[in-house]
Amino acid sequence: MSTGQTQRPIRCLVAKVGLDGHDRGAHVIARAFRDAGFEVVYSGLHKSPDEIVQAAVQEDVDVLGISILSGAHNTLVPKIVAGLEEYDAFEDTLIVLGGIIPEEDRPGLEEQGIGAIFGPGASMEEAVEFVRENAPER
Amino acid sequence: MSGKRGEERNGREVVSESESARDDRSELLEDLLAGNHRALARTITKIEDRAPGYRELVSDLHAHTGDADVIGITGSPGSGKSTLVDRMAEHYRAEGLTVGIIGIDPSSPFTGGAVLGDRIRMSSTTGDMEVFFRSMSARGSLGGLSTATADAVKALDAFGKDKVIIETVGAGQNEIDIVKTADTVCVLVPPGSGDDVQMLKAGILEIGDLFVVNKADLDGADRTVMELREMIEGRSDRLSTLDADHHDRSDRSDSNGATGEESEGNAAGAHAEELSGDGPVTTVQEQGTDESDEDEEPQPESEPWTPQVLETVAKSGEGVEEFLDTLVAHREYLESSGRLERQLRNRYAEEIRALLREDSSALVERELAARGGIDAYLDRVMDNETDPYAVAEAIVGPLRECVEDRREEE
């Protein structure tokens, strides 16, 4: 729609969903994104999928980073995806996942439209680079 | 209007593109007016990015604005702005009102990056789509943010939000400009911030309609409230001193008793506290005469608003009712005194001026580029063939002549 002539920073929502109180990773990645020049909205802890969808839509983010370490990703991610679809926001939002995601769950999540999954050991440069290259063009 | 002018100026190449752009725009506007949240979010993004076509979009929004009550909340980091805003949203929702919130956070001047954290505190109304919360960052562009904020407020207003809240860290002139786009300005002060209150003197004290000592359950709250009250009284005393001086000088011969007494009292600044009892009364008189002198309006401002100092504990909700009541009172004051209209006129005047500055400097930039850019001129200035003033005149002169010719034709 618009040309890339305006230097808009990439907008991200870093989200914690569900009953998972481990937010060190989310904080670290939020800071890394900030230092990479992104605008980062942090959701805070214990958000429901609906709340994440609301935040993603209202903030009109390019990238939604979800951090899940509780193992509930197969329940929570589909709800978020469905919510974004409801608001026509799924198509132009890049969704990335971080946390503890077992290898066997990855194909299923990727099939639902998750752009990338960063598990333990992933470097911040890797995540920043991926977002830079894959953030949807507006 | 400006769209048409843009086409004329830029010639045919733009025309075909702007056709589709206009379609997109009217679709976006329709969706926004129909209550589509995503359209509202997109509109604010366009405004924030200054994306192509955003000006026309804001022009189109204008006709649909004017219904929202705009409240600005500012204060130092950690004074509890977000928590109070959360409480406000909760109360307004309980009354069945819809709420739009713009939370502004600073961005890094080095990377442009920002962590926008105001959203975290919005816990009471989270999941409720009728509360539209949008985070904005300063994006390094200092002057532009107040324009972008004002435009985003228009989008929320046109969308139909009853209450629009602007939340920003009060740290300097930029924030003051932002918060001035609000009808009612609230300044939050954490207790025990003796020196911070001193800092507030510069700028922020003048714009606050309400001062809220939040976290009032902490030590030092009483003292902070007292200091604020003193300062506000000092403020009205000082204003009337200026007036009194002015009157003294211009018509010293018929300066009446009240004016003389007031200026005398202020000359001995140390006695300000003693005089505080009848200070405001004098202020009323002074402002009344001042109004009729300057604006030549038949009805002078009936009574100036005396900034209120309130105590709240936003976390527990203590004092929030009273705070909201005072907001309503201020709103009523704005409407009944005619101040709301005057503020709006001032705001539009400033907006027009800001746009004029922006546009004319862009025009001059383009003209400079069309004449080969600044480097060519620099070389000649360095060689002493010409000087900066002559260069400015060489570029602006023809523009001025064009404008003058056009004006005469009209």
Coordinates of C-alpha atoms in Angstrom, one line a residue, chain A residues 1-3 5-9 11 13 30-31 33-45 47 50-51 53-60 87-90 92-93 138, chain B residues 17 24 36-38 41-43 45-46 48-52 107-108 111-117 119-120 122-123 125-139:
Chain A
M1 CA 0.0 0.0 0.0
S2 CA 2.5 2.6 1.1
T3 CA 6.0 2.8 -0.2
Q5 CA 10.0 5.9 1.9
T6 CA 9.0 6.5 5.5
Q7 CA 11.5 5.2 7.9
R8 CA 9.2 3.5 10.2
P9 CA 10.6 1.3 12.9
R11 CA 6.8 -2.6 15.8
L13 CA 4.6 -7.1 20.6
A30 CA 12.4 -7.1 24.3
R31 CA 15.6 -5.3 25.2
F33 CA 14.7 -5.7 19.9
R34 CA 14.8 -2.3 21.4
D35 CA 18.5 -2.1 20.9
A36 CA 18.0 -3.2 17.3
G37 CA 15.8 -0.1 16.8
F38 CA 12.4 -1.7 17.0
E39 CA 9.5 -0.4 18.9
V40 CA 8.6 -3.0 21.4
V41 CA 5.3 -3.2 23.3
Y42 CA 5.6 -5.6 26.2
S43 CA 2.4 -7.3 27.3
G44 CA 3.2 -8.1 30.9
L45 CA 2.7 -11.5 32.5
K47 CA -2.2 -12.6 29.5
D50 CA -7.8 -12.7 23.8
E51 CA -5.7 -10.0 25.5
V53 CA -5.0 -10.4 20.2
Q54 CA -6.4 -7.1 21.5
A55 CA -3.0 -5.7 22.0
A56 CA -1.7 -6.9 18.7
V57 CA -4.6 -5.4 16.8
Q58 CA -4.7 -2.1 18.7
E59 CA -1.0 -1.6 18.6
D60 CA -1.0 -2.6 14.9
Y87 CA -9.7 -9.1 13.1
D88 CA -8.0 -9.6 9.7
A89 CA -4.7 -9.1 11.3
F90 CA -3.2 -12.6 10.8
D92 CA 0.2 -9.2 7.8
T93 CA 1.6 -10.1 11.2
R138 CA 3.6 -2.3 4.6
Chain B
E17 CA -1.4 6.8 -8.0
D24 CA -7.9 3.1 0.1
N36 CA -13.7 -1.3 12.9
H37 CA -10.8 -1.5 15.4
R38 CA -8.3 -2.6 12.9
A41 CA -5.3 1.0 14.5
R42 CA -4.2 1.3 10.9
T43 CA -5.2 5.0 10.8
T45 CA -0.2 3.8 12.3
K46 CA -0.4 6.0 9.2
E48 CA 2.5 7.9 13.3
D49 CA 4.5 7.0 10.3
R50 CA 3.4 10.0 8.3
A51 CA 2.7 7.6 5.6
P52 CA 1.7 8.9 2.2
S107 CA 12.5 6.3 22.4
S108 CA 16.3 5.9 22.3
T111 CA 18.8 3.3 18.0
G112 CA 15.3 4.7 17.7
G113 CA 14.2 1.7 19.6
A114 CA 11.8 1.8 22.4
V115 CA 10.1 -0.4 25.0
L116 CA 6.5 0.8 25.4
G117 CA 5.5 -0.4 28.8
R119 CA 0.2 -1.2 28.5
I120 CA 1.3 -3.6 31.2
M122 CA -3.9 -1.7 32.0
S123 CA -5.1 -4.7 33.8
T125 CA -10.0 -3.4 31.4
T126 CA -7.8 -5.8 29.5
G127 CA -9.7 -7.9 27.0
D128 CA -12.3 -5.2 26.7
M129 CA -12.2 -3.9 23.1
E130 CA -14.1 -0.8 24.0
V131 CA -10.9 0.4 25.6
F132 CA -8.5 1.2 22.8
F133 CA -5.0 1.5 24.1
R134 CA -2.3 2.6 21.8
S135 CA 1.4 3.0 22.6
M136 CA 3.4 5.6 20.8
S137 CA 7.1 6.4 21.0
A138 CA 8.8 9.7 20.6
R139 CA 10.7 8.4 17.5

